JSON list of N, CA and C in Angstrom, two decimals:
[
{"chain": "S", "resi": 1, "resn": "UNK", "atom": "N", "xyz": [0.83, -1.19, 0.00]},
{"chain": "S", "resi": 1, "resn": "UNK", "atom": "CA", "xyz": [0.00, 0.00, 0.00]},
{"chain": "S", "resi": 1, "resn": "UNK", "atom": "C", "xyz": [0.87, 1.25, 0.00]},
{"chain": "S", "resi": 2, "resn": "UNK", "atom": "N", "xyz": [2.00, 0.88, 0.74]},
{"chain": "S", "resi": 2, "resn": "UNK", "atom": "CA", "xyz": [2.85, 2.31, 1.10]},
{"chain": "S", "resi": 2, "resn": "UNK", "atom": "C", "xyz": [3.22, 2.90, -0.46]},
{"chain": "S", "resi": 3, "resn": "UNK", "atom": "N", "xyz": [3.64, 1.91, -1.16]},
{"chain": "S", "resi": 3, "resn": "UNK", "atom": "CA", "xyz": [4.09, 1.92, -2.91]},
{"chain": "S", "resi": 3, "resn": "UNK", "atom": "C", "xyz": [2.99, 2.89, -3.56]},
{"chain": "S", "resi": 4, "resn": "UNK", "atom": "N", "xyz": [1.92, 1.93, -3.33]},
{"chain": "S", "resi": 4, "resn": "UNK", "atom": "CA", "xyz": [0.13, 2.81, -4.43]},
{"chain": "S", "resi": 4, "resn": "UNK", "atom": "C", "xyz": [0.31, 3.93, -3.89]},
{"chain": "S", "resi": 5, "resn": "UNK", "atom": "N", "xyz": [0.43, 4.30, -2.33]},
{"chain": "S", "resi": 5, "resn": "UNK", "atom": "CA", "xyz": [0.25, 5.63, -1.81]},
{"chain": "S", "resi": 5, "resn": "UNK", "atom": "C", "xyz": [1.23, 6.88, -2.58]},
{"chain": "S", "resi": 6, "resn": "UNK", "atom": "N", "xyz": [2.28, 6.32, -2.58]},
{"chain": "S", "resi": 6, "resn": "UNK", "atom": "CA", "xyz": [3.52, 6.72, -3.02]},
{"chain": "S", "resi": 6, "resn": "UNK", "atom": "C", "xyz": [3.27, 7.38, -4.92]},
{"chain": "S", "resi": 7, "resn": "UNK", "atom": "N", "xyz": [2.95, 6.22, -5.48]},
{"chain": "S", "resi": 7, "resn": "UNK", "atom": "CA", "xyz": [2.68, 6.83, -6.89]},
{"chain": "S", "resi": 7, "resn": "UNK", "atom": "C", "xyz": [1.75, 7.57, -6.97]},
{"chain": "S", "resi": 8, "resn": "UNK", "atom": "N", "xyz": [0.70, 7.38, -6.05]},
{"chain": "S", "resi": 8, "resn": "UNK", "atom": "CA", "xyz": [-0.59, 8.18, -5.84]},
{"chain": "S", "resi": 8, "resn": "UNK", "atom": "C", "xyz": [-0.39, 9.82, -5.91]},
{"chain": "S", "resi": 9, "resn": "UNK", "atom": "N", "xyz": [0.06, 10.06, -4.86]},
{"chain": "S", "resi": 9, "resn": "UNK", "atom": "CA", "xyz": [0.80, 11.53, -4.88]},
{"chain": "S", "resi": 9, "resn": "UNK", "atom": "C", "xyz": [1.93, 12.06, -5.95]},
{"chain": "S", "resi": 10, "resn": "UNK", "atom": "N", "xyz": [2.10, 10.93, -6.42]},
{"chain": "S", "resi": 10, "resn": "UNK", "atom": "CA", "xyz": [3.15, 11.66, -7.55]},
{"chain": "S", "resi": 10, "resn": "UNK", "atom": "C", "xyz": [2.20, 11.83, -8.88]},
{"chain": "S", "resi": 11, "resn": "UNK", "atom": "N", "xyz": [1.48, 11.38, -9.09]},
{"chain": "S", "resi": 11, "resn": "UNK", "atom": "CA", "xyz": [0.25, 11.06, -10.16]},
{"chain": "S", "resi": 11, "resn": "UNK", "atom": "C", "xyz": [-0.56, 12.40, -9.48]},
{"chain": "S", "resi": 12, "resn": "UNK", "atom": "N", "xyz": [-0.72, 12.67, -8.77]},
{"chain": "S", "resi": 12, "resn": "UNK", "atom": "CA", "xyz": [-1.88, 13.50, -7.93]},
{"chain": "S", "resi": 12, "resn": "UNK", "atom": "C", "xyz": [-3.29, 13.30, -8.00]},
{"chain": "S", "resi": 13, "resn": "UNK", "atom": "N", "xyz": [-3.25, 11.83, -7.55]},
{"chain": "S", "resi": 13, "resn": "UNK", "atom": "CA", "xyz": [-4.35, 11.03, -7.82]},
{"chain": "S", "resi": 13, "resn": "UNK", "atom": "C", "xyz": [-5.02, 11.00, -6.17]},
{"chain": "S", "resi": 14, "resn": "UNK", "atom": "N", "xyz": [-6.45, 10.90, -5.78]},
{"chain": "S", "resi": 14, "resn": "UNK", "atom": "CA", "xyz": [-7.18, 11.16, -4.59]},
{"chain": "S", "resi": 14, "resn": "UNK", "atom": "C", "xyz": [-7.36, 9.65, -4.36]},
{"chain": "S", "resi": 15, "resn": "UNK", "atom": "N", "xyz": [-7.10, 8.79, -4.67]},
{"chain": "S", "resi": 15, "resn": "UNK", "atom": "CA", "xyz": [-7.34, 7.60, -4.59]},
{"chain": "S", "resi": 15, "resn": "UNK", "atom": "C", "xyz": [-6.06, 6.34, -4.81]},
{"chain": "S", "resi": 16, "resn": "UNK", "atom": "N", "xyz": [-5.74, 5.52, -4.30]},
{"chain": "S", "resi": 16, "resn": "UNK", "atom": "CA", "xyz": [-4.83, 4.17, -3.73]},
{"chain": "S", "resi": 16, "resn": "UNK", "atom": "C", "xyz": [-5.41, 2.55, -3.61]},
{"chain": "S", "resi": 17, "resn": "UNK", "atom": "N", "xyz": [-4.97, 1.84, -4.82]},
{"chain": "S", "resi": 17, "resn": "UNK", "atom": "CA", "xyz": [-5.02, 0.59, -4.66]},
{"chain": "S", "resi": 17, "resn": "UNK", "atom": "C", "xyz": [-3.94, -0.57, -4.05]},
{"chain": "S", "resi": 18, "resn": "UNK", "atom": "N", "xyz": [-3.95, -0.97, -3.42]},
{"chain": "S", "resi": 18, "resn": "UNK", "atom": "CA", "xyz": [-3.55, -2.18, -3.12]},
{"chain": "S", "resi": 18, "resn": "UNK", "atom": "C", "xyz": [-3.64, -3.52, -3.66]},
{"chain": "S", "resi": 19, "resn": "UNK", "atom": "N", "xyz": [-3.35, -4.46, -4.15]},
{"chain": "S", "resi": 19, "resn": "UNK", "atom": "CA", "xyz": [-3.78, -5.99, -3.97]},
{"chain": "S", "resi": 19, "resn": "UNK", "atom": "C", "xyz": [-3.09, -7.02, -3.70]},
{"chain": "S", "resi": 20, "resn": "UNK", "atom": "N", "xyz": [-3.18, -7.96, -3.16]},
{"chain": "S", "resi": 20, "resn": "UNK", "atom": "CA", "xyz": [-2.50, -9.52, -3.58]},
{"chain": "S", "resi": 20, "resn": "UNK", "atom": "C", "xyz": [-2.97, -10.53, -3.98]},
{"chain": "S", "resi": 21, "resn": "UNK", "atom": "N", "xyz": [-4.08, -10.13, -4.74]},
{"chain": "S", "resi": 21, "resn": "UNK", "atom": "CA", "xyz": [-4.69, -11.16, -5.22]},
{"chain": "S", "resi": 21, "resn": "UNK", "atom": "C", "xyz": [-5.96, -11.88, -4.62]},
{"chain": "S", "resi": 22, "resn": "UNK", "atom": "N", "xyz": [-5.68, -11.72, -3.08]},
{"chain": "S", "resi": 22, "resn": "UNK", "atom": "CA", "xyz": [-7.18, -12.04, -2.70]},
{"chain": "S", "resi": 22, "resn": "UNK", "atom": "C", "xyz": [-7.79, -10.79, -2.19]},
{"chain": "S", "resi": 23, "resn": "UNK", "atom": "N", "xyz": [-7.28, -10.07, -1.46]},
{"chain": "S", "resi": 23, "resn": "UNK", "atom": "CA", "xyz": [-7.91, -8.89, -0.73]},
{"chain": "S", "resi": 23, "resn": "UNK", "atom": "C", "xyz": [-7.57, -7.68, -1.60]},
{"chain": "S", "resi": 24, "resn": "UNK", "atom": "N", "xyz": [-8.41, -6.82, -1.48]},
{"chain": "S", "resi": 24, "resn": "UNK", "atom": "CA", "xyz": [-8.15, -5.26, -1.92]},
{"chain": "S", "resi": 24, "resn": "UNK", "atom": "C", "xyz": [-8.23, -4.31, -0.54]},
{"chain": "S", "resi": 25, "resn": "UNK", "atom": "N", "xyz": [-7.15, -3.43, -1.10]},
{"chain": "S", "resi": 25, "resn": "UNK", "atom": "CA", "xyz": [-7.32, -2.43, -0.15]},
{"chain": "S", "resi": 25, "resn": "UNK", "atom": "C", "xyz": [-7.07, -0.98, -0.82]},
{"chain": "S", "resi": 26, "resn": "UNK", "atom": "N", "xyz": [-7.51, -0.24, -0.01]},
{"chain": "S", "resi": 26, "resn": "UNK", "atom": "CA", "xyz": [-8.26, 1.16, -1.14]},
{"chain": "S", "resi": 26, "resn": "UNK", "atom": "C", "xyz": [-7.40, 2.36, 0.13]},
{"chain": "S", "resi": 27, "resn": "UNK", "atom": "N", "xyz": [-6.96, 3.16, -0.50]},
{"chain": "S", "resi": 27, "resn": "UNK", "atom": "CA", "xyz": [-6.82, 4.54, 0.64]},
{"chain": "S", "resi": 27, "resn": "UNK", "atom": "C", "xyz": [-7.20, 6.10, -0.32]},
{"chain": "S", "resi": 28, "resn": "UNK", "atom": "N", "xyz": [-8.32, 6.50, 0.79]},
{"chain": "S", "resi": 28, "resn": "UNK", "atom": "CA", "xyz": [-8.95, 7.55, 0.45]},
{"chain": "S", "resi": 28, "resn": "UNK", "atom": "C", "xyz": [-7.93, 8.55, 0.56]},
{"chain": "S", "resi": 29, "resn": "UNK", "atom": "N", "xyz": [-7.55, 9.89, -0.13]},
{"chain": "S", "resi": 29, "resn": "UNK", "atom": "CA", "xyz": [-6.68, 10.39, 0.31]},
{"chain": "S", "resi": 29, "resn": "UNK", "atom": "C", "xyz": [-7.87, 12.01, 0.78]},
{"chain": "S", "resi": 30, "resn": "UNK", "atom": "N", "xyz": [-9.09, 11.78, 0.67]},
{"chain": "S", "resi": 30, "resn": "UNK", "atom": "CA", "xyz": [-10.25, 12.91, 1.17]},
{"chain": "S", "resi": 30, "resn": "UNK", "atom": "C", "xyz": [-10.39, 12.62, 2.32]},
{"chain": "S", "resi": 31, "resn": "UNK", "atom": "N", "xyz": [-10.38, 11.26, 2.98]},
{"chain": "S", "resi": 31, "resn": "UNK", "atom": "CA", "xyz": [-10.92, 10.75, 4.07]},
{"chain": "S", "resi": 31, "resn": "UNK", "atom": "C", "xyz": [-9.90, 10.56, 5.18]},
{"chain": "S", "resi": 32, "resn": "UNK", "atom": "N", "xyz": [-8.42, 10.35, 4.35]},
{"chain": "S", "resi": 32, "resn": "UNK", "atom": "CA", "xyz": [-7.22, 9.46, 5.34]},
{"chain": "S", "resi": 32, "resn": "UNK", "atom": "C", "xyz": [-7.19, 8.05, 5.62]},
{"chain": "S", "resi": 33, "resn": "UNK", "atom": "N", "xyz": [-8.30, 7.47, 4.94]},
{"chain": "S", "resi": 33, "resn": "UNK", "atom": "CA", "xyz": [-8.50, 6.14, 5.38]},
{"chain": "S", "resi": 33, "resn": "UNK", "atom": "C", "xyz": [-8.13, 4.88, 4.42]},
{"chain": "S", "resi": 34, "resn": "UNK", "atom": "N", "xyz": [-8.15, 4.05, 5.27]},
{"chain": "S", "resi": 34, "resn": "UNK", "atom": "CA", "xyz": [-7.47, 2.81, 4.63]},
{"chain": "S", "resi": 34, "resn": "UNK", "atom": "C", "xyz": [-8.64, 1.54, 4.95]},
{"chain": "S", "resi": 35, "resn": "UNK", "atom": "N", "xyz": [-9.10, 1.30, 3.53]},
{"chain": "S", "resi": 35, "resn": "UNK", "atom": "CA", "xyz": [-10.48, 0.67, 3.88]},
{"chain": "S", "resi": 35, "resn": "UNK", "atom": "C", "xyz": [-10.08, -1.13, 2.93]},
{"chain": "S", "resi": 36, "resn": "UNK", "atom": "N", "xyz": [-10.32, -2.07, 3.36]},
{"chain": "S", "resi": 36, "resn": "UNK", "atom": "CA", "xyz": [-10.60, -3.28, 2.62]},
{"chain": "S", "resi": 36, "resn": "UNK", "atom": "C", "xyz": [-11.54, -3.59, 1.83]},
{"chain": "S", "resi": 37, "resn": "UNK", "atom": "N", "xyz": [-11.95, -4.02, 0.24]},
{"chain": "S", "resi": 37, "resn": "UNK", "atom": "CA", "xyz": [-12.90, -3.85, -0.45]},
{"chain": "S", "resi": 37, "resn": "UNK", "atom": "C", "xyz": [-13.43, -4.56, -0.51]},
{"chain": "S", "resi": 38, "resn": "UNK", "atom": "N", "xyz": [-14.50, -5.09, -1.05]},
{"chain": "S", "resi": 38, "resn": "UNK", "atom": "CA", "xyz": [-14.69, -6.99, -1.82]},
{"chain": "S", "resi": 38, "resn": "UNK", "atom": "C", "xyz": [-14.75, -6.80, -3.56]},
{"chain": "S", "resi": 39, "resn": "UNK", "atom": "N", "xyz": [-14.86, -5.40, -4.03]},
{"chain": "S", "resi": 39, "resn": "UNK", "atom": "CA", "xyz": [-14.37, -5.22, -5.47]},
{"chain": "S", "resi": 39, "resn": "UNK", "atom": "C", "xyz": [-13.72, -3.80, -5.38]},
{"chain": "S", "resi": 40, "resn": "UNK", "atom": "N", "xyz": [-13.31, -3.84, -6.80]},
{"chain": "S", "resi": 40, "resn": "UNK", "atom": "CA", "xyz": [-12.79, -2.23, -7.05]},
{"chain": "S", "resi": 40, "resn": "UNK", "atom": "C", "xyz": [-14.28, -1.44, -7.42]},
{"chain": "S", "resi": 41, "resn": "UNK", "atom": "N", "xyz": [-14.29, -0.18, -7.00]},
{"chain": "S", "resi": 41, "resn": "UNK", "atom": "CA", "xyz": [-15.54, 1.12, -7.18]},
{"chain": "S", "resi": 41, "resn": "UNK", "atom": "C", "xyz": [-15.49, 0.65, -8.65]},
{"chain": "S", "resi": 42, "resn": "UNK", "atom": "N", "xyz": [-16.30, 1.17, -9.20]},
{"chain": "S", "resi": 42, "resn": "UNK", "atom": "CA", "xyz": [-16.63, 1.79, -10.50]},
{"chain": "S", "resi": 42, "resn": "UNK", "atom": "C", "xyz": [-16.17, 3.00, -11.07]},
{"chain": "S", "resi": 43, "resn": "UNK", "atom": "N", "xyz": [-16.43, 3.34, -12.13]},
{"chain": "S", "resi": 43, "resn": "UNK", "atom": "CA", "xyz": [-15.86, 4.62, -12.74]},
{"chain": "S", "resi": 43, "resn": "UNK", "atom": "C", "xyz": [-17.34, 5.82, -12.45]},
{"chain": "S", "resi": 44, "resn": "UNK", "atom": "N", "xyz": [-17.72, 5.38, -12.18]},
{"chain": "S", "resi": 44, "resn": "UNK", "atom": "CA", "xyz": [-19.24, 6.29, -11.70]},
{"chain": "S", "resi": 44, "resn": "UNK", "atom": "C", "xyz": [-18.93, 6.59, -10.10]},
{"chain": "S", "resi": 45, "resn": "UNK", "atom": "N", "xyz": [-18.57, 5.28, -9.45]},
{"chain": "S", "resi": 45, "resn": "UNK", "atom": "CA", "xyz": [-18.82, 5.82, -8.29]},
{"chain": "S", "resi": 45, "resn": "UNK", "atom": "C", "xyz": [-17.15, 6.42, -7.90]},
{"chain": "S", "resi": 46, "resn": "UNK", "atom": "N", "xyz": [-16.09, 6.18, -8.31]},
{"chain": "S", "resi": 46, "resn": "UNK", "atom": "CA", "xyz": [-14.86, 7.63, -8.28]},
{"chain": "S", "resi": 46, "resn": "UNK", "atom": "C", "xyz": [-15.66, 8.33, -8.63]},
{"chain": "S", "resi": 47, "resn": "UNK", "atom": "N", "xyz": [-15.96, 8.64, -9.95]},
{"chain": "S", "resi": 47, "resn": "UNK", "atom": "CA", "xyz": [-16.36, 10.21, -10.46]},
{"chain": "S", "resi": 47, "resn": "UNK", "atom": "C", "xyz": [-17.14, 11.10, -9.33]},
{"chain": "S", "resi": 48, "resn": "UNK", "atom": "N", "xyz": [-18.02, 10.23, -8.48]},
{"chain": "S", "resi": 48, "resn": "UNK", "atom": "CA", "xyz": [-19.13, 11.06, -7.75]},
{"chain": "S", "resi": 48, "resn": "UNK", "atom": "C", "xyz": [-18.35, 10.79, -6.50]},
{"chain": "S", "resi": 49, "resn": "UNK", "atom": "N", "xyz": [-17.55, 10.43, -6.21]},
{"chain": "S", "resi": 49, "resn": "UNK", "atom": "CA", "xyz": [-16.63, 10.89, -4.70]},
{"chain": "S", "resi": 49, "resn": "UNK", "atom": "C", "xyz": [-15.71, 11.73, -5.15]},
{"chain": "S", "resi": 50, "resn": "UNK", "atom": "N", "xyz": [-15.01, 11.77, -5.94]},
{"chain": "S", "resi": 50, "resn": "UNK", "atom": "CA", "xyz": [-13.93, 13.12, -6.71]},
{"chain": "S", "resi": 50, "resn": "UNK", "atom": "C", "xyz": [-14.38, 14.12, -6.36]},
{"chain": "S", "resi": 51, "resn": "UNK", "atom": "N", "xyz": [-16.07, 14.01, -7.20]},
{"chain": "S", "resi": 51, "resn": "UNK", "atom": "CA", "xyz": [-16.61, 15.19, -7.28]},
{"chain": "S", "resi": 51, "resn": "UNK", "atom": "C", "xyz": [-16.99, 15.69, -5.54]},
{"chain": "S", "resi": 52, "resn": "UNK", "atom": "N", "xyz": [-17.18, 15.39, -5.23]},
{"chain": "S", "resi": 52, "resn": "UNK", "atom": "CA", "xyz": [-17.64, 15.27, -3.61]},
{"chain": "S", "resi": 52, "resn": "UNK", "atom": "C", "xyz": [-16.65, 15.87, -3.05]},
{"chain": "S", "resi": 53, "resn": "UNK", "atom": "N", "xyz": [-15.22, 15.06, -2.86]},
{"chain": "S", "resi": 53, "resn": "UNK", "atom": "CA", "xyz": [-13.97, 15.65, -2.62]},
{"chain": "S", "resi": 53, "resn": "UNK", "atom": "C", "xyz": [-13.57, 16.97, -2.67]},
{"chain": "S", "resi": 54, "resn": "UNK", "atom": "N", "xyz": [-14.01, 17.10, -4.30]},
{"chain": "S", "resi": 54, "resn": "UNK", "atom": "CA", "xyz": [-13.31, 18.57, -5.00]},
{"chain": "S", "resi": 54, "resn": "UNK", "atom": "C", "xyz": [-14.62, 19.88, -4.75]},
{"chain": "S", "resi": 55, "resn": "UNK", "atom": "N", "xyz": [-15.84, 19.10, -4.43]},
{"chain": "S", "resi": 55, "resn": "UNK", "atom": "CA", "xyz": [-17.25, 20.17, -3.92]},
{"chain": "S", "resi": 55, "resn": "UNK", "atom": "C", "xyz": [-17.13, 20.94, -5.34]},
{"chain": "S", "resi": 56, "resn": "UNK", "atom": "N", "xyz": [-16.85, 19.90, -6.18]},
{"chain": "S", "resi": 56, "resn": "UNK", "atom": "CA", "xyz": [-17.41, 20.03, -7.95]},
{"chain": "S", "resi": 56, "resn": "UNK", "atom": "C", "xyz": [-19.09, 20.23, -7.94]},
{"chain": "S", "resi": 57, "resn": "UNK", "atom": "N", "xyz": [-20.09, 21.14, -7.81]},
{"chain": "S", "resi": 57, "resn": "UNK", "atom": "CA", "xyz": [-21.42, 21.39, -8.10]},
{"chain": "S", "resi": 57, "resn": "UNK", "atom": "C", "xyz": [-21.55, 20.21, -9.54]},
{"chain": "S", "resi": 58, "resn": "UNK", "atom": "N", "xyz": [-22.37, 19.49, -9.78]},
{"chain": "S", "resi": 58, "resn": "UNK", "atom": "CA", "xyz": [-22.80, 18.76, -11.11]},
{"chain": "S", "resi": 58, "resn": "UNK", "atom": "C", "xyz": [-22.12, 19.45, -12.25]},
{"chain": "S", "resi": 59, "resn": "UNK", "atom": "N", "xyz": [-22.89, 20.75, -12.31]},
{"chain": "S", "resi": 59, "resn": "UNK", "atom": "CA", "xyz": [-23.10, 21.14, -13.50]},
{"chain": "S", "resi": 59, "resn": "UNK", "atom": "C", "xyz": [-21.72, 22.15, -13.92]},
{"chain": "S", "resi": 60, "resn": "UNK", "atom": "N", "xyz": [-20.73, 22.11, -12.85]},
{"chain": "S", "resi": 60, "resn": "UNK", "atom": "CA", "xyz": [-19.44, 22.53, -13.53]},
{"chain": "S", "resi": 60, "resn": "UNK", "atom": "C", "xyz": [-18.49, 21.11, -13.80]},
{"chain": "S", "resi": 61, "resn": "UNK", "atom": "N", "xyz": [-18.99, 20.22, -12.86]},
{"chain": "S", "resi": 61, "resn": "UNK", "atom": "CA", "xyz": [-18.27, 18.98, -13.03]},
{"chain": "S", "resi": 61, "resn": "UNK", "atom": "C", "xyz": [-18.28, 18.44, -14.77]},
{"chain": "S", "resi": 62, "resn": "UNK", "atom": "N", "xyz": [-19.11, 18.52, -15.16]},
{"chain": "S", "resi": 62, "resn": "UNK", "atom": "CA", "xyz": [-19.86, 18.45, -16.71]},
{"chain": "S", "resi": 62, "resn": "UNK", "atom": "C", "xyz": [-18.75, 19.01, -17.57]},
{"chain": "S", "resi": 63, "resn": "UNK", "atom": "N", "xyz": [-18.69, 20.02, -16.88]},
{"chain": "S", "resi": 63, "resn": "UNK", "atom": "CA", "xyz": [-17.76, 21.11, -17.96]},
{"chain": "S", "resi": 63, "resn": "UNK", "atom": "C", "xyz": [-15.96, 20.41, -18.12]},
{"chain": "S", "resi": 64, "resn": "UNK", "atom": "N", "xyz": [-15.90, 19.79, -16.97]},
{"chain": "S", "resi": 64, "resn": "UNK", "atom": "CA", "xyz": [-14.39, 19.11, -17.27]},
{"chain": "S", "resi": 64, "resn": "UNK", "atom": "C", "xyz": [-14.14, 17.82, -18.18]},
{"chain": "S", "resi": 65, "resn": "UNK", "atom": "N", "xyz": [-15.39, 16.93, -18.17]},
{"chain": "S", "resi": 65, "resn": "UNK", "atom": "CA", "xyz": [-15.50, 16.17, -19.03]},
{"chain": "S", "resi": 65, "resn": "UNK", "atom": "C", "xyz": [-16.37, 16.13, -20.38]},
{"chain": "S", "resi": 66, "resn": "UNK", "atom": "N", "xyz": [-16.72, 17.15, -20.80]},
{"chain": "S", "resi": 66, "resn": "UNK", "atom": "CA", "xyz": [-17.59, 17.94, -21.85]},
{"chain": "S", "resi": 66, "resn": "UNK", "atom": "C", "xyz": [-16.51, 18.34, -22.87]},
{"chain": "S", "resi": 67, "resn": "UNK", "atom": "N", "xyz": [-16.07, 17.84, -24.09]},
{"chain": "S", "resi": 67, "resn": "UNK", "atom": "CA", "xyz": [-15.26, 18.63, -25.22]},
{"chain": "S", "resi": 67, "resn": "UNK", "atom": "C", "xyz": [-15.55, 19.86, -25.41]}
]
């Protein structure tokens, strides 16, 4: 985890995977926490904790992924 954490911040990414194959482990970097999964999130449900994180309103959030 220390590794994911590690690229995490160099990426400047809000989010940290872990695995070994049987367990996942996830670290929020909004929360501080270090949580065990039974899958990886979705790409919907990052998008709507990002957004949460960043207190992105919807309708500017739109505008970052909008051409």
């Amino acid at each position: 985890m220390e590794q994911a954490k590690t690229y995490a911040v160099l990426l400047g990414l809000k989010f940290a995977y872990a695995t070994n194959g049987n367990a996942i482990v996830e670290f929020d970097f909004y929360k501080g926490t270090e949580t065990q999964l039974e899958s990886f999130p979705s790409p919907a449900e990052l998008w709507q904790r990002y957004r949460e994180g960043e207190g992105l309103p919807a309708d500017e959030a739109e505008k970052l992924v909008t051409p």
